[in-house]
mmCIF file of C-alpha atoms in Angstrom:
data_model
loop_
_atom_site.group_PDB
_atom_site.id
_atom_site.type_symbol
_atom_site.label_atom_id
_atom_site.label_comp_id
_atom_site.label_asym_id
_atom_site.label_seq_id
_atom_site.Cartn_x
_atom_site.Cartn_y
_atom_site.Cartn_z
ATOM 1 C CA LEU A 27 7.915 -0.823 8.414
ATOM 2 C CA VAL A 28 11.244 -0.445 6.636
ATOM 3 C CA THR A 29 9.669 -1.116 3.250
ATOM 4 C CA ALA A 30 6.814 1.326 3.918
ATOM 5 C CA ALA A 31 9.359 4.017 4.763
ATOM 6 C CA TYR A 32 11.224 3.237 1.554
ATOM 7 C CA TRP A 33 8.016 3.429 -0.475
ATOM 8 C CA GLY A 34 7.257 6.866 0.965
ATOM 9 C CA PHE A 35 10.770 8.011 0.144
ATOM 10 C CA THR A 36 10.657 6.610 -3.408
ATOM 11 C CA LEU A 37 7.416 8.419 -4.151
ATOM 12 C CA THR A 38 8.907 11.773 -3.134
ATOM 13 C CA ASP A 39 12.205 11.038 -4.903
ATOM 14 C CA GLY A 40 10.443 10.439 -8.217
ATOM 15 C CA ALA A 41 8.298 13.543 -7.745
ATOM 16 C CA LEU A 42 11.366 15.615 -6.875
ATOM 17 C CA ARG A 43 13.165 14.665 -10.082
ATOM 18 C CA MET A 44 10.211 15.778 -12.173
ATOM 19 C CA LEU A 45 9.688 18.946 -10.132
ATOM 20 C CA VAL A 46 13.306 20.005 -10.592
ATOM 21 C CA LEU A 47 13.335 19.160 -14.290
ATOM 22 C CA LEU A 48 10.074 20.907 -15.179
ATOM 23 C CA HIS A 49 10.465 23.911 -12.871
ATOM 24 C CA PHE A 50 13.909 24.873 -14.099
ATOM 25 C CA HIS A 51 12.876 24.203 -17.694
ATOM 26 C CA GLN A 52 10.129 26.790 -17.125
ATOM 27 C CA LEU A 53 12.786 29.219 -15.854
ATOM 28 C CA GLY A 54 14.629 28.910 -19.162
ATOM 29 C CA PHE A 55 17.451 26.512 -18.280
ATOM 30 C CA THR A 56 19.073 24.873 -21.307
ATOM 31 C CA PRO A 57 19.240 21.046 -21.627
ATOM 32 C CA ILE A 58 22.918 21.165 -20.581
ATOM 33 C CA ASP A 59 22.052 23.247 -17.496
ATOM 34 C CA LEU A 60 19.302 20.779 -16.576
ATOM 35 C CA ALA A 61 21.633 17.812 -17.021
ATOM 36 C CA ALA A 62 24.215 19.486 -14.760
ATOM 37 C CA LEU A 63 21.631 19.668 -11.952
ATOM 38 C CA PHE A 64 21.672 15.867 -11.715
ATOM 39 C CA LEU A 65 25.440 15.251 -11.965
ATOM 40 C CA LEU A 66 26.157 15.398 -8.233
ATOM 41 C CA TYR A 67 22.945 13.478 -7.523
ATOM 42 C CA GLU A 68 24.352 10.475 -9.360
ATOM 43 C CA ALA A 69 27.955 11.015 -8.229
ATOM 44 C CA MET A 70 27.014 11.112 -4.544
ATOM 45 C CA GLY A 71 25.037 7.922 -5.071
ATOM 46 C CA ILE A 72 28.297 6.230 -6.072
ATOM 47 C CA VAL A 73 30.073 7.576 -2.979
ATOM 48 C CA THR A 74 27.207 6.556 -0.682
ATOM 49 C CA ASN A 75 27.135 3.027 -2.112
ATOM 50 C CA ALA A 76 30.898 2.744 -1.605
ATOM 51 C CA VAL A 77 30.710 3.444 2.146
ATOM 52 C CA GLY A 78 27.069 2.592 2.876
ATOM 53 C CA GLY A 79 27.696 -1.064 3.700
ATOM 54 C CA TRP A 80 30.382 -0.119 6.204
ATOM 55 C CA ILE A 81 28.130 2.485 7.839
ATOM 56 C CA GLY A 82 25.255 -0.004 8.039
ATOM 57 C CA ALA A 83 27.435 -2.746 9.524
ATOM 58 C CA ARG A 84 28.953 -0.410 12.096
ATOM 59 C CA PHE A 85 25.891 1.591 13.160
ATOM 60 C CA GLY A 86 22.941 -0.534 11.988
ATOM 61 C CA LEU A 87 20.437 -0.211 9.142
ATOM 62 C CA ARG A 88 17.929 1.616 11.331
ATOM 63 C CA LEU A 89 20.295 4.582 11.543
ATOM 64 C CA THR A 90 21.039 4.604 7.807
ATOM 65 C CA LEU A 91 17.320 4.483 6.979
ATOM 66 C CA GLN A 92 16.495 7.327 9.348
ATOM 67 C CA ALA A 93 19.494 9.338 8.131
ATOM 68 C CA GLY A 94 18.352 8.906 4.524
ATOM 69 C CA LEU A 95 14.866 10.208 5.330
ATOM 70 C CA ALA A 96 16.241 13.144 7.329
ATOM 71 C CA ILE A 97 18.738 14.142 4.620
ATOM 72 C CA GLN A 98 15.975 14.082 1.997
ATOM 73 C CA ILE A 99 13.886 16.465 4.119
ATOM 74 C CA VAL A 100 16.876 18.823 4.328
ATOM 75 C CA ALA A 101 17.349 18.610 0.542
ATOM 76 C CA LEU A 102 13.668 19.400 -0.089
ATOM 77 C CA MET A 103 13.719 22.419 2.231
ATOM 78 C CA MET A 104 16.982 23.592 0.711
ATOM 79 C CA LEU A 105 15.513 23.461 -2.804
ATOM 80 C CA SER A 106 12.507 25.499 -1.693
ATOM 81 C CA GLY A 107 14.912 28.376 -1.018
ATOM 82 C CA VAL A 108 15.889 28.794 -4.673
ATOM 83 C CA ASP A 109 15.253 32.361 -5.864
ATOM 84 C CA PRO A 110 14.382 32.897 -9.561
ATOM 85 C CA GLN A 111 16.326 36.184 -9.372
ATOM 86 C CA TRP A 112 19.631 34.395 -8.747
ATOM 87 C CA SER A 113 22.233 34.211 -11.476
ATOM 88 C CA LEU A 114 22.383 31.056 -13.580
ATOM 89 C CA ALA A 115 25.726 29.985 -12.076
ATOM 90 C CA LEU A 116 24.481 30.426 -8.499
ATOM 91 C CA SER A 117 21.200 28.624 -9.197
ATOM 92 C CA VAL A 118 22.909 25.651 -10.855
ATOM 93 C CA SER A 119 25.538 25.357 -8.091
ATOM 94 C CA TYR A 120 22.963 25.608 -5.296
ATOM 95 C CA VAL A 121 20.620 23.052 -6.833
ATOM 96 C CA MET A 122 23.529 20.693 -7.548
ATOM 97 C CA VAL A 123 24.447 20.710 -3.840
ATOM 98 C CA ALA A 124 20.827 20.075 -2.838
ATOM 99 C CA GLN A 125 20.615 17.266 -5.384
ATOM 100 C CA ALA A 126 23.862 15.803 -4.022
ATOM 101 C CA LEU A 127 22.204 15.525 -0.604
ATOM 102 C CA SER A 128 19.198 13.880 -2.239
ATOM 103 C CA GLY A 129 21.527 11.382 -3.962
ATOM 104 C CA CYS A 130 23.045 10.430 -0.606
ATOM 105 C CA ALA A 131 19.588 10.100 0.916
ATOM 106 C CA LYS A 132 18.333 7.897 -1.913
ATOM 107 C CA ASP A 133 21.110 5.340 -1.628
ATOM 108 C CA LEU A 134 21.150 5.266 2.171
ATOM 109 C CA THR A 135 17.420 4.531 2.170
ATOM 110 C CA LYS A 136 17.604 2.009 -0.679
ATOM 111 C CA MET A 137 20.515 0.144 0.893
ATOM 112 C CA SER A 138 18.732 0.002 4.245
ATOM 113 C CA SER A 139 15.483 -1.384 2.885
ATOM 114 C CA LYS A 140 16.997 -3.978 0.547
ATOM 115 C CA SER A 141 19.464 -5.179 3.198
ATOM 116 C CA ALA A 142 16.738 -5.365 5.846
ATOM 117 C CA VAL A 143 14.777 -7.822 3.670
ATOM 118 C CA LYS A 144 17.723 -10.214 3.682
ATOM 119 C CA LEU A 145 17.975 -10.040 7.458
ATOM 120 C CA VAL A 146 14.337 -10.926 8.174
ATOM 121 C CA VAL A 147 14.218 -13.952 5.839
ATOM 122 C CA ALA A 148 15.648 -17.265 7.049
ATOM 123 C CA ASP A 149 19.051 -18.155 5.585
ATOM 124 C CA ASP A 150 17.781 -21.469 4.211
ATOM 125 C CA ASP A 151 14.823 -19.907 2.347
ATOM 126 C CA GLN A 152 16.529 -18.223 -0.605
ATOM 127 C CA GLY A 153 13.429 -18.604 -2.785
ATOM 128 C CA LEU A 154 11.415 -16.396 -0.438
ATOM 129 C CA LEU A 155 14.281 -13.901 -0.327
ATOM 130 C CA PHE A 156 14.337 -13.588 -4.122
ATOM 131 C CA LYS A 157 10.551 -13.100 -4.174
ATOM 132 C CA TRP A 158 10.768 -10.288 -1.628
ATOM 133 C CA VAL A 159 13.669 -8.613 -3.430
ATOM 134 C CA ALA A 160 11.764 -8.836 -6.731
ATOM 135 C CA LEU A 161 8.662 -7.358 -5.086
ATOM 136 C CA LEU A 162 10.668 -4.566 -3.483
ATOM 137 C CA THR A 163 12.527 -3.714 -6.692
ATOM 138 C CA GLY A 164 9.397 -3.849 -8.832
ATOM 139 C CA SER A 165 7.404 -1.732 -6.404
ATOM 140 C CA LYS A 166 10.263 0.789 -6.294
ATOM 141 C CA ASN A 167 10.168 1.199 -10.069
ATOM 142 C CA ALA A 168 6.374 1.488 -10.110
ATOM 143 C CA LEU A 169 6.348 4.061 -7.303
ATOM 144 C CA LYS A 170 9.098 6.094 -8.931
ATOM 145 C CA GLY A 171 7.005 6.247 -12.116
ATOM 146 C CA LEU A 172 3.983 7.271 -10.048
ATOM 147 C CA GLY A 173 6.220 9.874 -8.404
ATOM 148 C CA PHE A 174 7.035 11.349 -11.828
ATOM 149 C CA LEU A 175 3.309 11.808 -12.445
ATOM 150 C CA LEU A 176 2.799 13.166 -8.933
ATOM 151 C CA GLY A 177 5.584 15.709 -9.437
ATOM 152 C CA GLY A 178 3.975 17.032 -12.604
ATOM 153 C CA VAL A 179 0.541 17.244 -10.994
ATOM 154 C CA MET A 180 1.895 18.993 -7.885
ATOM 155 C CA LEU A 181 3.892 21.513 -9.902
ATOM 156 C CA SER A 182 0.813 22.374 -11.964
ATOM 157 C CA SER A 183 -1.571 22.604 -9.026
ATOM 158 C CA LEU A 184 0.541 23.722 -6.044
ATOM 159 C CA GLY A 185 3.630 25.360 -7.497
ATOM 160 C CA PHE A 186 7.284 24.555 -6.837
ATOM 161 C CA LYS A 187 7.751 25.673 -3.225
ATOM 162 C CA VAL A 188 4.472 24.370 -1.823
ATOM 163 C CA SER A 189 5.088 21.018 -3.527
ATOM 164 C CA LEU A 190 8.485 20.744 -1.841
ATOM 165 C CA TRP A 191 7.066 21.735 1.543
ATOM 166 C CA SER A 192 4.266 19.174 1.164
ATOM 167 C CA MET A 193 6.706 16.379 0.382
ATOM 168 C CA ALA A 194 8.968 17.407 3.267
ATOM 169 C CA ALA A 195 5.973 17.279 5.619
ATOM 170 C CA MET A 196 5.019 13.815 4.325
ATOM 171 C CA LEU A 197 8.553 12.535 4.837
ATOM 172 C CA ALA A 198 8.641 14.084 8.319
ATOM 173 C CA VAL A 199 5.641 11.902 9.224
ATOM 174 C CA VAL A 200 7.385 8.841 7.739
ATOM 175 C CA LEU A 201 10.561 9.682 9.671
ATOM 176 C CA ALA A 202 8.621 10.117 12.922
ATOM 177 C CA LEU A 203 7.022 6.679 12.428
ATOM 178 C CA ALA A 204 10.425 5.157 11.646
ATOM 179 C CA LEU A 205 11.973 6.718 14.757
ATOM 180 C CA THR A 206 9.206 5.470 17.048
ATOM 181 C CA SER A 207 8.424 2.089 15.472
ATOM 182 C CA ILE A 208 11.697 0.599 14.186
ATOM 183 C CA ARG A 209 13.742 -0.300 17.226
ATOM 184 C CA THR A 210 15.854 -3.252 16.093
ATOM 185 C CA ASP A 211 19.454 -2.533 15.059
ATOM 186 C CA LEU A 212 19.189 -4.565 11.863
ATOM 187 C CA GLY A 213 22.505 -5.370 10.222
ATOM 188 C CA LYS A 214 24.714 -4.031 13.007
ATOM 189 C CA ALA A 215 27.843 -6.162 13.224
ATOM 190 C CA LYS A 216 28.779 -7.594 16.609
ATOM 191 C CA ALA A 217 32.486 -7.033 16.003
ATOM 192 C CA VAL A 218 33.916 -3.535 15.660
ATOM 193 C CA ILE A 219 34.477 -2.686 11.996
ATOM 194 C CA GLY A 220 37.230 -0.147 11.363
ATOM 195 C CA LYS A 221 37.747 2.136 8.395
ATOM 196 C CA ARG A 222 40.561 -0.133 7.225
ATOM 197 C CA ASP A 223 37.961 -2.858 6.586
ATOM 198 C CA LEU A 224 36.593 -0.765 3.700
ATOM 199 C CA PHE A 225 39.715 -1.665 1.737
ATOM 200 C CA SER A 226 40.067 -5.267 2.902
ATOM 201 C CA ARG A 227 41.063 -7.734 0.189
ATOM 202 C CA SER A 228 39.402 -10.730 1.857
ATOM 203 C CA ARG A 229 36.253 -12.135 0.275
ATOM 204 C CA GLU A 230 34.188 -11.304 3.396
#
């Protein structure tokens, strides 16, 4: 269930990257403008990875997975509000913020799915764990590539806004299934983990 949710997310994430790139290229954005759109996407991924483990240990991987899906839906709907009549500075700033949310969503979802695999495989069966991680990582890369193609096809056939709405609707279904089907608090630590533990120097 966790992996299926991650696959659905990865497909839309790949499509979103291509939609943003091609749509704003059509609007006349320069290569530097287009590159700027993805700066906060990557930067927020770093921030999310820095605190994601702590959030998952304190509140459980189910919450981080569901939060990632929900944030991506917000980012998609936010992007659909872009107006071609806006100034360049406003458009770039607005899309950067939406992409920042998408960056957070991506790493929350990725962390949840990859960590969940470790928790459902027996500790003494590391070979099986590596096989599952390889399968998950390989399928992620394949689905992201398929998402690139999907984004181009959707932009050509449906247009920018309808494509975003369609992906948001698909993720809403995935989120609803995750909310109703995934009930185990995977990864939630039994002991209370404080903010100070983020900066602990111990190996654990």
